[in-house]
Coordinates of C-alpha atoms and ligand atoms in Angstrom, one line a residue:
M28 CA 186.9 -124.1 317.4
G29 CA 185.6 -121.9 314.8
L30 CA 185.5 -118.1 314.3
A31 CA 184.9 -116.1 317.4
P32 CA 181.5 -114.4 317.3
L33 CA 181.8 -110.7 316.2
E34 CA 180.5 -109.3 319.4
S35 CA 182.5 -111.4 321.9
Q36 CA 184.7 -109.7 324.4
N37 CA 188.4 -109.3 323.6
N38 CA 187.8 -111.6 320.6
F39 CA 187.4 -114.7 322.9
E40 CA 184.4 -116.9 323.2
Y41 CA 182.1 -115.5 325.8
W42 CA 181.9 -117.5 329.1
Q43 CA 180.7 -116.8 332.6
Q44 CA 180.9 -118.5 336.0
H45 CA 177.9 -120.1 337.6
V46 CA 176.7 -120.3 341.2
D47 CA 174.1 -122.4 343.1
Y48 CA 173.5 -121.1 346.6
T49 CA 171.6 -122.9 349.3
M50 CA 171.3 -120.9 352.5
D51 CA 169.5 -121.6 355.8
V52 CA 169.6 -118.5 358.0
K53 CA 168.0 -117.5 361.3
M54 CA 167.5 -113.8 362.2
D55 CA 167.0 -112.6 365.8
V56 CA 164.8 -109.6 365.4
N57 CA 165.7 -108.3 368.9
T58 CA 169.5 -108.3 368.6
F59 CA 169.7 -108.1 364.8
N60 CA 172.2 -111.0 364.9
Y61 CA 171.7 -113.6 362.3
G62 CA 173.6 -116.6 361.0
G63 CA 173.4 -120.0 359.5
S64 CA 174.8 -122.1 356.7
Q65 CA 175.7 -121.5 353.1
K66 CA 176.4 -124.2 350.6
L67 CA 177.8 -122.9 347.3
I68 CA 178.3 -125.0 344.3
Y69 CA 180.7 -122.9 342.2
T70 CA 181.3 -123.8 338.5
N71 CA 184.4 -122.5 336.9
N72 CA 183.6 -121.9 333.2
A73 CA 186.8 -119.9 332.7
P74 CA 189.3 -121.3 330.3
E75 CA 191.9 -121.4 333.2
D76 CA 192.0 -123.1 336.6
L77 CA 191.4 -121.1 339.8
E78 CA 193.7 -121.4 342.8
R79 CA 192.0 -118.8 344.9
V80 CA 188.5 -117.5 345.4
F81 CA 187.2 -114.3 347.0
Y82 CA 183.9 -113.5 348.8
H83 CA 182.4 -110.1 349.6
L84 CA 181.6 -109.5 353.3
F85 CA 179.8 -106.2 352.7
Y86 CA 178.6 -105.6 356.2
N87 CA 182.2 -105.3 357.4
A88 CA 182.1 -101.8 355.8
F89 CA 180.0 -100.6 358.7
Q90 CA 182.8 -100.5 361.3
P91 CA 184.8 -97.5 362.3
G92 CA 188.0 -97.3 360.3
S93 CA 186.7 -99.3 357.3
E94 CA 187.5 -98.2 353.8
M95 CA 183.9 -96.9 353.4
D96 CA 184.2 -94.9 356.7
V97 CA 187.6 -93.4 355.8
R98 CA 186.7 -92.6 352.2
S99 CA 183.5 -90.9 353.4
S100 CA 185.5 -88.9 356.0
T101 CA 188.1 -87.8 353.5
I102 CA 186.2 -87.0 350.3
A103 CA 185.3 -83.4 349.9
D104 CA 181.6 -84.0 349.3
A105 CA 180.6 -87.0 351.4
D106 CA 177.2 -88.6 350.9
P107 CA 175.2 -87.0 353.7
R108 CA 173.7 -90.4 354.4
V109 CA 177.1 -91.7 355.4
G110 CA 179.1 -88.7 356.5
N111 CA 181.0 -89.7 359.6
R112 CA 178.3 -91.9 360.9
I113 CA 180.3 -95.1 360.6
S114 CA 183.1 -93.7 362.7
K115 CA 180.6 -93.1 365.5
L116 CA 179.1 -96.6 365.6
Q117 CA 179.1 -98.4 369.0
K118 CA 180.0 -102.0 369.1
E119 CA 176.4 -103.2 369.3
D120 CA 175.7 -101.4 366.1
F121 CA 178.7 -102.6 364.1
G122 CA 177.9 -104.4 360.9
F123 CA 179.8 -107.6 360.4
I124 CA 179.8 -111.0 358.7
N125 CA 182.0 -113.5 360.5
V126 CA 183.0 -116.8 358.9
A127 CA 183.0 -119.5 361.5
S128 CA 184.1 -122.3 359.1
L129 CA 184.6 -122.9 355.4
T130 CA 185.3 -126.1 353.5
Q131 CA 186.0 -126.9 349.9
N132 CA 184.7 -130.3 348.9
K133 CA 184.3 -131.2 352.6
K134 CA 187.9 -130.3 353.5
P135 CA 188.6 -127.2 355.5
V136 CA 190.4 -124.4 353.6
S137 CA 192.4 -121.5 354.9
Y138 CA 191.1 -118.1 354.5
V139 CA 191.7 -114.6 355.8
V140 CA 189.3 -111.6 356.2
V141 CA 190.7 -108.4 354.7
G142 CA 188.2 -105.6 355.4
T143 CA 185.1 -106.4 353.3
V144 CA 186.8 -109.2 351.4
L145 CA 187.4 -112.9 352.3
E146 CA 190.5 -114.3 350.6
V147 CA 190.4 -118.1 350.3
E148 CA 193.5 -120.2 349.3
L149 CA 192.1 -123.4 347.8
N150 CA 193.3 -126.8 348.8
E151 CA 193.1 -127.9 345.2
P152 CA 192.5 -125.7 342.1
I153 CA 189.1 -125.6 340.6
K154 CA 189.9 -126.8 337.1
S155 CA 188.4 -125.2 334.0
G156 CA 185.0 -126.6 333.4
E157 CA 184.7 -128.2 336.9
S158 CA 182.8 -127.3 340.1
A159 CA 183.7 -127.1 343.7
V160 CA 181.4 -127.2 346.7
F161 CA 182.0 -124.6 349.4
E162 CA 180.2 -125.0 352.7
M163 CA 180.3 -122.2 355.2
V164 CA 178.9 -121.4 358.6
F165 CA 178.6 -117.7 359.2
E166 CA 177.1 -115.2 361.5
G167 CA 176.3 -111.6 361.0
Q168 CA 175.2 -108.4 362.7
V169 CA 173.0 -105.9 360.9
P170 CA 174.2 -102.3 361.2
P171 CA 171.8 -99.3 361.3
V172 CA 170.8 -98.2 357.7
I173 CA 173.7 -96.0 356.8
R174 CA 174.0 -96.9 353.1
R175 CA 171.5 -99.1 351.3
A176 CA 171.0 -101.9 353.9
G177 CA 170.5 -102.3 357.6
K178 CA 168.2 -102.2 360.6
N179 CA 165.6 -99.6 361.6
S180 CA 165.6 -97.3 358.6
K181 CA 164.8 -93.7 359.1
E182 CA 161.2 -94.5 358.2
G183 CA 161.2 -97.3 360.7
V184 CA 161.5 -100.4 358.5
A185 CA 163.0 -103.1 360.7
L186 CA 165.2 -105.0 358.2
S187 CA 166.5 -103.9 354.8
M188 CA 168.6 -106.9 354.0
A189 CA 170.7 -106.1 351.0
Q190 CA 174.3 -107.3 350.7
W191 CA 173.8 -109.5 353.7
Y192 CA 175.3 -112.8 352.8
P193 CA 178.9 -113.9 352.0
K194 CA 178.8 -113.4 348.2
I195 CA 181.4 -114.9 346.0
A196 CA 183.1 -112.3 343.8
E197 CA 182.8 -112.4 340.0
Y198 CA 185.6 -113.7 337.9
D199 CA 185.3 -112.9 334.2
F200 CA 187.4 -112.2 331.1
E201 CA 189.2 -109.5 333.1
G202 CA 190.0 -111.8 336.0
W203 CA 188.8 -111.3 339.6
H204 CA 186.6 -108.4 340.7
A205 CA 187.1 -108.7 344.5
D206 CA 186.4 -105.0 344.9
P207 CA 186.3 -103.7 348.5
Y208 CA 183.0 -102.2 349.5
I209 CA 183.6 -98.5 349.5
G210 CA 180.6 -97.2 347.6
R211 CA 179.5 -99.2 344.5
E212 CA 178.7 -102.8 344.4
F213 CA 177.2 -104.8 341.6
H214 CA 179.1 -107.4 339.7
G215 CA 177.8 -110.7 340.9
V216 CA 177.9 -114.2 339.5
W217 CA 174.8 -115.5 337.7
G218 CA 173.1 -118.5 339.3
N219 CA 170.3 -119.9 341.4
F220 CA 169.4 -119.3 345.0
D221 CA 167.5 -121.5 347.5
V222 CA 167.1 -119.5 350.7
K223 CA 165.4 -120.4 354.0
L224 CA 164.9 -117.5 356.4
T225 CA 163.6 -118.1 359.9
L226 CA 162.4 -115.1 361.9
D227 CA 159.7 -113.8 364.2
K228 CA 156.3 -114.9 362.8
N229 CA 154.9 -111.4 363.0
Y230 CA 157.3 -110.1 360.3
T231 CA 156.2 -109.9 356.7
V232 CA 159.1 -110.6 354.3
G233 CA 159.5 -109.4 350.7
G234 CA 162.4 -109.7 348.3
T235 CA 164.1 -111.7 345.6
G236 CA 162.7 -115.1 344.9
Y237 CA 159.4 -117.1 344.8
L238 CA 158.0 -118.2 348.1
Q239 CA 157.8 -122.0 348.2
N240 CA 155.5 -122.4 351.2
P241 CA 152.9 -119.6 350.9
N242 CA 150.2 -121.5 352.8
E243 CA 152.5 -122.1 355.8
I244 CA 153.3 -118.4 355.7
G245 CA 150.2 -116.4 355.0
H246 CA 151.1 -112.7 355.2
G247 CA 149.3 -112.0 352.0
Y248 CA 151.2 -114.7 350.0
G249 CA 148.8 -117.5 350.6
I250 CA 146.0 -118.7 352.8
K251 CA 147.5 -119.9 355.9
D252 CA 146.6 -123.6 356.4
T253 CA 149.1 -124.8 358.8
K254 CA 149.0 -124.2 362.6
S255 CA 152.2 -123.8 364.5
D256 CA 152.9 -123.1 368.2
S257 CA 156.3 -121.6 367.4
D258 CA 156.9 -117.9 367.5
L259 CA 159.0 -118.3 364.4
L260 CA 158.3 -118.9 360.8
T261 CA 160.6 -120.3 358.1
W262 CA 160.2 -118.6 354.7
H263 CA 161.5 -120.7 351.8
F264 CA 162.5 -118.8 348.7
V265 CA 163.8 -120.0 345.3
A266 CA 165.2 -117.5 342.8
P267 CA 166.3 -118.9 339.5
N268 CA 168.9 -117.1 337.3
V269 CA 169.7 -114.0 339.3
H270 CA 173.0 -112.5 340.5
D271 CA 171.9 -111.2 343.9
F272 CA 169.4 -112.1 346.7
T273 CA 167.9 -109.3 348.8
W274 CA 165.0 -109.2 351.3
A275 CA 163.3 -106.8 353.7
A276 CA 161.0 -107.5 356.6
D277 CA 158.9 -105.6 359.1
P278 CA 156.1 -106.5 361.5
N279 CA 154.1 -103.6 360.3
F280 CA 154.0 -104.1 356.5
V281 CA 150.9 -103.8 354.4
H282 CA 151.1 -106.3 351.6
D283 CA 149.2 -105.5 348.3
T284 CA 149.4 -107.3 345.0
L285 CA 148.5 -106.5 341.4
Q286 CA 148.8 -108.7 338.4
V287 CA 150.5 -107.1 335.3
P288 CA 148.6 -108.2 332.1
N289 CA 150.9 -110.7 330.4
G290 CA 153.5 -110.0 333.1
P291 CA 154.5 -110.7 336.7
M292 CA 152.6 -110.4 339.9
L293 CA 153.5 -107.2 341.6
H294 CA 153.9 -107.0 345.4
F295 CA 153.8 -103.8 347.3
L296 CA 155.1 -103.8 350.9
Y297 CA 154.9 -100.6 352.9
K298 CA 154.4 -99.6 356.5
K299 CA 150.9 -99.5 358.0
S300 CA 152.0 -96.6 360.0
L301 CA 152.8 -94.4 357.0
K302 CA 150.9 -91.0 357.2
R303 CA 147.6 -91.1 355.3
K304 CA 148.8 -89.1 352.4
Y305 CA 151.8 -91.3 351.8
K306 CA 149.7 -94.4 352.1
K307 CA 147.5 -92.9 349.4
H308 CA 150.6 -92.5 347.2
W309 CA 151.5 -96.2 347.7
K310 CA 148.0 -97.2 346.6
G311 CA 148.2 -94.8 343.6
L312 CA 151.6 -96.2 342.7
Q313 CA 150.3 -99.7 341.9
Q314 CA 148.7 -99.1 338.5
P315 CA 151.6 -97.0 337.2
T316 CA 154.0 -99.7 338.3
S317 CA 152.1 -102.1 336.0
E318 CA 152.5 -99.6 333.2
I319 CA 156.2 -99.2 333.9
M320 CA 156.7 -103.0 333.7
Q321 CA 154.8 -103.2 330.4
Y322 CA 156.8 -100.2 329.0
Y323 CA 160.1 -102.0 329.5
S324 CA 158.7 -105.4 328.5
N325 CA 157.5 -103.9 325.2
N326 CA 160.4 -101.6 324.4
V327 CA 163.5 -103.5 325.7
G328 CA 162.6 -107.2 326.4
K329 CA 160.0 -109.2 328.2
Y330 CA 160.3 -109.3 332.0
P331 CA 161.4 -112.9 332.5
Y332 CA 160.3 -113.6 336.1
K333 CA 156.9 -114.3 337.6
Q334 CA 157.1 -111.7 340.4
Y335 CA 158.4 -108.2 341.2
S336 CA 158.2 -106.4 344.6
V337 CA 158.3 -102.8 345.5
I338 CA 159.3 -102.6 349.1
Q339 CA 159.6 -99.7 351.5
G340 CA 163.1 -99.9 352.9
G341 CA 166.7 -98.8 352.6
D342 CA 167.8 -95.2 352.2
G343 CA 166.6 -93.9 348.9
G344 CA 166.1 -96.2 346.0
M345 CA 168.0 -99.3 345.1
E346 CA 167.6 -102.0 342.6
Y347 CA 167.8 -105.7 343.4
G348 CA 166.9 -109.0 341.7
M349 CA 163.1 -109.1 341.3
C350 CA 162.6 -106.3 343.8
T351 CA 163.5 -102.8 344.8
L352 CA 163.9 -101.1 348.2
I353 CA 162.8 -97.5 348.2
T354 CA 162.0 -95.0 350.9
G355 CA 158.3 -94.4 351.2
E356 CA 157.6 -90.9 352.5
R357 CA 157.6 -89.2 349.2
S358 CA 155.4 -87.1 346.9
F359 CA 153.4 -89.1 344.4
E360 CA 155.7 -87.9 341.5
S361 CA 158.8 -88.8 343.4
L362 CA 157.4 -92.3 344.3
V363 CA 156.5 -93.0 340.7
G364 CA 159.9 -91.6 339.6
V365 CA 162.0 -93.7 341.9
T366 CA 159.9 -96.8 341.1
A367 CA 160.4 -96.3 337.4
H368 CA 164.1 -95.8 337.8
E369 CA 164.6 -98.9 339.9
I370 CA 162.4 -101.0 337.7
G371 CA 164.5 -99.8 334.7
H372 CA 167.4 -101.4 336.5
T373 CA 165.7 -104.8 336.2
W374 CA 166.9 -104.5 332.6
F375 CA 169.9 -102.3 333.0
Q376 CA 171.7 -104.3 335.8
F377 CA 169.5 -107.3 336.7
L378 CA 169.3 -108.6 333.1
M379 CA 172.1 -106.9 331.3
A380 CA 174.4 -107.2 334.3
S381 CA 177.2 -104.8 333.5
N382 CA 180.1 -104.3 336.0
E383 CA 178.8 -101.4 338.0
S384 CA 182.1 -100.4 339.5
K385 CA 183.8 -100.1 336.1
H386 CA 180.9 -98.8 334.0
P387 CA 178.3 -97.4 336.3
W388 CA 176.8 -95.3 333.5
L389 CA 175.9 -98.4 331.6
D390 CA 173.2 -99.2 334.1
E391 CA 172.5 -95.9 335.9
G392 CA 172.5 -93.8 332.8
F393 CA 170.3 -96.2 330.9
A394 CA 167.9 -96.5 333.7
E395 CA 167.8 -92.7 334.1
Y396 CA 167.1 -92.2 330.4
T397 CA 164.4 -94.7 330.0
C398 CA 162.6 -94.0 333.3
T399 CA 162.4 -90.3 332.4
L400 CA 160.5 -91.2 329.3
I401 CA 158.0 -93.5 331.0
E402 CA 157.7 -91.3 334.0
N403 CA 156.7 -88.3 331.8
T404 CA 154.1 -90.5 330.0
I405 CA 152.6 -91.6 333.3
L406 CA 152.6 -88.2 335.0
G407 CA 151.3 -86.5 331.8
I408 CA 154.3 -84.3 331.4
E409 CA 154.6 -83.1 327.8
T410 CA 157.9 -81.7 326.8
S411 CA 160.0 -81.3 323.7
E412 CA 163.2 -81.6 325.9
P413 CA 162.6 -84.6 328.2
M414 CA 166.4 -84.8 329.0
K415 CA 166.8 -81.1 329.8
R416 CA 167.7 -81.7 333.4
N417 CA 170.4 -84.2 332.4
F418 CA 171.7 -81.9 329.7
D419 CA 171.9 -79.0 332.2
R420 CA 173.6 -81.1 334.9
Y421 CA 176.1 -82.3 332.4
F422 CA 176.8 -78.8 331.1
R423 CA 177.5 -77.5 334.6
L424 CA 179.8 -80.4 335.3
A425 CA 181.7 -80.0 332.0
Q426 CA 182.3 -76.4 332.7
S427 CA 183.2 -76.9 336.4
G428 CA 186.7 -78.3 335.8
K429 CA 185.8 -81.2 338.0
E430 CA 184.7 -83.7 335.3
Q431 CA 186.5 -87.0 335.0
P432 CA 186.0 -89.5 332.1
M433 CA 183.0 -91.8 332.6
S434 CA 185.3 -94.7 332.3
T435 CA 186.8 -93.8 335.8
H436 CA 186.3 -96.6 338.3
A437 CA 183.2 -95.6 340.3
D438 CA 185.1 -95.4 343.6
R439 CA 187.9 -93.3 342.1
F440 CA 186.1 -90.0 341.4
V441 CA 187.5 -87.0 343.2
Y442 CA 184.0 -85.7 343.9
N443 CA 180.8 -87.7 344.6
A444 CA 178.9 -85.0 342.7
A445 CA 181.1 -85.6 339.6
Y446 CA 180.5 -89.3 339.9
G447 CA 176.7 -88.7 340.2
I448 CA 176.3 -86.3 337.3
S449 CA 178.7 -88.2 335.1
T450 CA 177.1 -91.6 335.8
Y451 CA 173.4 -90.6 335.7
S452 CA 173.2 -87.6 333.5
K453 CA 176.1 -87.9 331.1
G454 CA 175.2 -91.6 331.1
A455 CA 171.6 -90.8 330.1
L456 CA 173.0 -88.7 327.3
V457 CA 174.7 -91.7 325.8
L458 CA 171.2 -92.9 324.8
A459 CA 169.8 -89.4 324.1
Q460 CA 172.6 -88.8 321.6
L461 CA 172.8 -92.3 320.2
R462 CA 169.1 -91.8 319.2
Y463 CA 170.1 -88.6 317.4
I464 CA 173.0 -90.3 315.7
I465 CA 171.4 -93.5 314.5
G466 CA 167.8 -92.4 314.3
E467 CA 164.5 -93.4 316.0
E468 CA 164.0 -96.9 314.6
N469 CA 167.6 -98.1 314.9
F470 CA 167.7 -96.8 318.5
W471 CA 164.8 -99.0 319.7
K472 CA 166.3 -101.9 317.6
T473 CA 169.5 -101.4 319.5
L474 CA 167.9 -101.7 322.9
K475 CA 166.1 -104.9 321.8
K476 CA 169.3 -106.3 320.4
Y477 CA 171.1 -105.4 323.6
H478 CA 168.5 -107.3 325.6
D479 CA 168.3 -110.3 323.3
K480 CA 172.0 -110.8 323.1
W481 CA 173.1 -109.8 326.6
A482 CA 170.3 -110.6 329.1
F483 CA 171.5 -112.9 331.9
K484 CA 175.1 -112.1 330.9
H485 CA 177.7 -109.4 331.7
P486 CA 177.9 -106.9 328.8
T487 CA 180.6 -104.3 328.5
P488 CA 180.2 -100.8 326.9
N489 CA 181.7 -102.3 323.7
D490 CA 179.1 -105.0 323.6
F491 CA 176.4 -102.3 323.8
I492 CA 177.9 -100.1 321.1
R493 CA 178.3 -103.2 318.8
C494 CA 174.5 -103.7 319.1
A495 CA 174.0 -100.2 318.0
E496 CA 176.5 -100.7 315.2
T497 CA 174.8 -103.9 313.9
A498 CA 171.3 -102.3 314.3
S499 CA 172.3 -99.2 312.4
G500 CA 175.0 -100.3 310.0
L501 CA 177.1 -97.4 311.2
E502 CA 180.6 -97.2 312.8
L503 CA 180.1 -95.8 316.3
D504 CA 183.3 -96.5 318.2
W505 CA 184.3 -92.9 318.0
F506 CA 181.1 -92.0 319.9
L507 CA 181.8 -94.5 322.7
T508 CA 185.4 -93.5 323.0
D509 CA 185.0 -89.8 323.0
W510 CA 181.9 -89.7 325.2
T511 CA 182.9 -92.2 327.8
Q512 CA 186.7 -92.3 327.9
T513 CA 187.5 -88.6 327.6
T514 CA 186.0 -85.3 328.7
N515 CA 186.0 -83.9 325.1
T516 CA 183.1 -81.7 324.5
I517 CA 180.8 -81.0 321.5
D518 CA 180.6 -77.5 320.1
Y519 CA 179.4 -76.8 316.6
S520 CA 178.5 -73.3 315.4
V521 CA 177.1 -71.5 312.4
K522 CA 180.0 -69.3 311.4
N523 CA 178.6 -67.3 308.5
A524 CA 176.4 -67.2 305.4
V525 CA 177.7 -65.3 302.4
A526 CA 176.1 -64.4 299.0
A527 CA 177.4 -66.1 295.9
A528 CA 175.6 -65.4 292.6
G529 CA 172.1 -65.7 294.0
Q530 CA 173.0 -68.5 296.3
T531 CA 174.1 -68.7 299.9
I532 CA 177.2 -70.4 301.1
V533 CA 176.7 -71.5 304.7
T534 CA 179.9 -72.2 306.7
L535 CA 179.7 -74.2 309.9
E536 CA 182.5 -74.6 312.4
R537 CA 183.5 -77.5 314.7
I538 CA 184.9 -75.9 317.8
G539 CA 184.8 -78.8 320.3
L540 CA 187.0 -81.9 319.9
M541 CA 184.2 -84.4 320.0
P542 CA 182.8 -85.3 316.6
M543 CA 179.1 -85.4 315.8
P544 CA 176.9 -85.6 312.7
V545 CA 175.2 -82.2 312.2
E546 CA 171.6 -81.3 311.6
V547 CA 171.0 -77.8 310.1
Q548 CA 167.7 -76.0 309.9
I549 CA 167.2 -73.0 307.6
V550 CA 164.2 -70.8 308.0
T551 CA 163.4 -68.4 305.1
K552 CA 161.7 -65.0 305.5
D553 CA 158.6 -66.3 303.9
G554 CA 158.3 -68.9 306.6
G555 CA 159.8 -71.7 304.5
L556 CA 161.8 -74.4 306.3
K557 CA 164.6 -76.5 305.0
E558 CA 166.3 -79.3 306.9
Y559 CA 169.8 -80.6 306.1
Y560 CA 171.7 -83.6 307.5
I561 CA 175.5 -83.8 307.4
P562 CA 176.8 -87.3 308.3
L563 CA 180.1 -87.6 310.1
Q564 CA 182.5 -89.2 307.7
M565 CA 183.8 -91.7 310.2
M566 CA 180.3 -93.1 310.7
R567 CA 180.7 -94.6 307.2
G568 CA 177.1 -94.1 306.4
E569 CA 174.1 -92.1 307.6
R570 CA 171.0 -92.5 309.6
P571 CA 167.7 -92.8 307.7
L572 CA 166.5 -89.4 306.4
R573 CA 163.4 -87.9 308.0
G574 CA 160.6 -86.3 305.9
S575 CA 162.0 -83.8 303.4
E576 CA 165.4 -83.7 305.0
I577 CA 168.2 -83.1 302.5
L578 CA 171.3 -85.2 302.7
L579 CA 174.6 -83.3 302.3
K580 CA 178.1 -84.7 301.8
D581 CA 180.0 -86.1 304.8
W582 CA 182.0 -83.9 307.2
A583 CA 185.4 -85.3 307.9
W584 CA 186.2 -84.6 311.5
A585 CA 189.7 -83.1 311.2
Y586 CA 188.4 -80.2 309.1
P587 CA 187.3 -77.5 311.5
E588 CA 185.0 -75.9 308.9
Y589 CA 182.4 -77.2 306.5
S590 CA 180.6 -75.3 303.8
F591 CA 177.6 -76.0 301.6
S592 CA 175.5 -73.8 299.3
I593 CA 171.8 -73.4 299.1
D594 CA 169.7 -72.1 296.3
V595 CA 168.4 -69.0 298.2
D596 CA 169.8 -65.5 298.4
P597 CA 171.0 -64.6 301.9
S598 CA 168.4 -61.7 301.9
Q599 CA 165.7 -64.4 301.8
I600 CA 167.1 -66.2 304.9
D601 CA 165.8 -65.5 308.4
S602 CA 168.0 -68.0 310.4
I603 CA 170.4 -70.9 310.2
T604 CA 170.5 -73.2 313.2
V605 CA 172.5 -76.4 314.0
D606 CA 170.9 -78.9 316.3
V607 CA 167.6 -77.0 316.5
N608 CA 166.0 -79.8 318.6
K609 CA 168.8 -79.6 321.2
S610 CA 169.5 -83.3 320.8
T611 CA 173.3 -83.1 321.3
A612 CA 175.2 -82.0 324.3
D613 CA 176.6 -79.0 322.5
I614 CA 178.4 -77.2 325.2
N615 CA 177.8 -73.7 323.8
R616 CA 174.3 -73.4 322.3
E617 CA 174.7 -69.6 322.0
N618 CA 176.6 -70.0 318.7
N619 CA 174.2 -72.6 317.2
Q620 CA 172.1 -70.0 315.4
L621 CA 172.9 -67.3 312.9
K622 CA 170.1 -64.7 312.5
L623 CA 170.3 -62.9 309.2
L624 CA 169.1 -59.3 309.1
Ligands
ZN711 ZN1 169.9 -96.3 339.6

């Protein structure tokens, strides 16, 4: 008992489920069939008993007629990587995960496969606070890489094994999240993985988890000291406190390592057969990757694992626990960019594990914003508008008539493009504008608080904004609500400036529905510069003032106009500008400046 903590969800005490997976799996690299056993100890920390559980069987999406297939064939702007490729798959290329048997506490349970979800009726409920042991025998077939995972990627990587095992769905304060696999995926249960993979001894494996038997394996992990006549090797990985387990393997991988000072060991796995220029990029990537790691560790929170792997694989760039799969045939800038983005996800998804289906912007937008900053530093790009691309993309979306609120479920956008721009760019602008609203110092304090409070948990948008509120002392729910749950836009303008007894009365106008505090810059004809700051009344405070900035009275949102007077005659004024630094997503910047003649 006791008072609920201020930042808990729905005013209840925070809790989360827990998993311990032990898997022993064998992969046939010729047929791409695999299978084995999975023992799952599932602990129900929910305040209620559970009578059913659900597993994701992601690979079932890669069969003609699946929801992913049909959605891709019926959406106006399909992801070109998917298109109608699933509908054309032949049987030998189908993806699937078949469950051969399943027991709960040693007794068989009944289950039914519904597309990409396994529905399990429990023999006996898992009581609140208790654990159940599920033992499963399963077999799978790896589809070609169509989306994220699969065999024989376009660049010839043999195995990109994401979303490959029967994965229990998350149950949290909102209940079950047994989402079918249509497009988006991450909301997994935190826990520990112990995974044994047996496959052809010529394959080098990289992925989530620490290798337990490096000297049996070699392959750049250890000095091989055991001889074996077998054509197979068994790789034993342990991954503590993660919510996913991913791996990739290829007989042609180069394996480089680099130690991050005060950080993890980095592993780079990429094809020996890459063209020379690409291989050069992969060598050149290694030092920047160390800098990216240090940037996030210093600015958000220390990287908590001993290892991170950048692995060539998949179909673009995708984040996983302790690793990323990225395509490798890229310009140097693109390779650094994608690596920075995916490493950003270590924090914004693999530590602060928000529900990606419901709030995709909370990880994608934040990864995008932060990676752009570090990427510019590494590539030596100096710009006063680092988020210009994201602003421009958002402006185009907002004016297209195709925008849906960011709070839309990630699978329910009418257009993929609207999902993408909303999630990545408008999502990045959450941070860009929050920095404007609460100020530089409070902004970085917020990210640290968010990490310290929510790493290894499942934060929601409200949990994030509460961190910003406690860091800044300001009320910010209006920002979260308008920016993420509506398509309201920001538009402030300088309406006029009139003379009044040697003074000037400046009138500003709020044209858009979305509120914002306002910064005004006035340049006088003699080159003088005055900066004013108008807090939004509903913030109930103001950000710290900068330099010689002058604090004006609050602007209460409902008033469309706001006037203030300055001690200069209009004839002395050259220009009056709102948001001169282009920090807000003001939808019409044409009316932001008034030039006086
Ligand atoms: Zn991302």
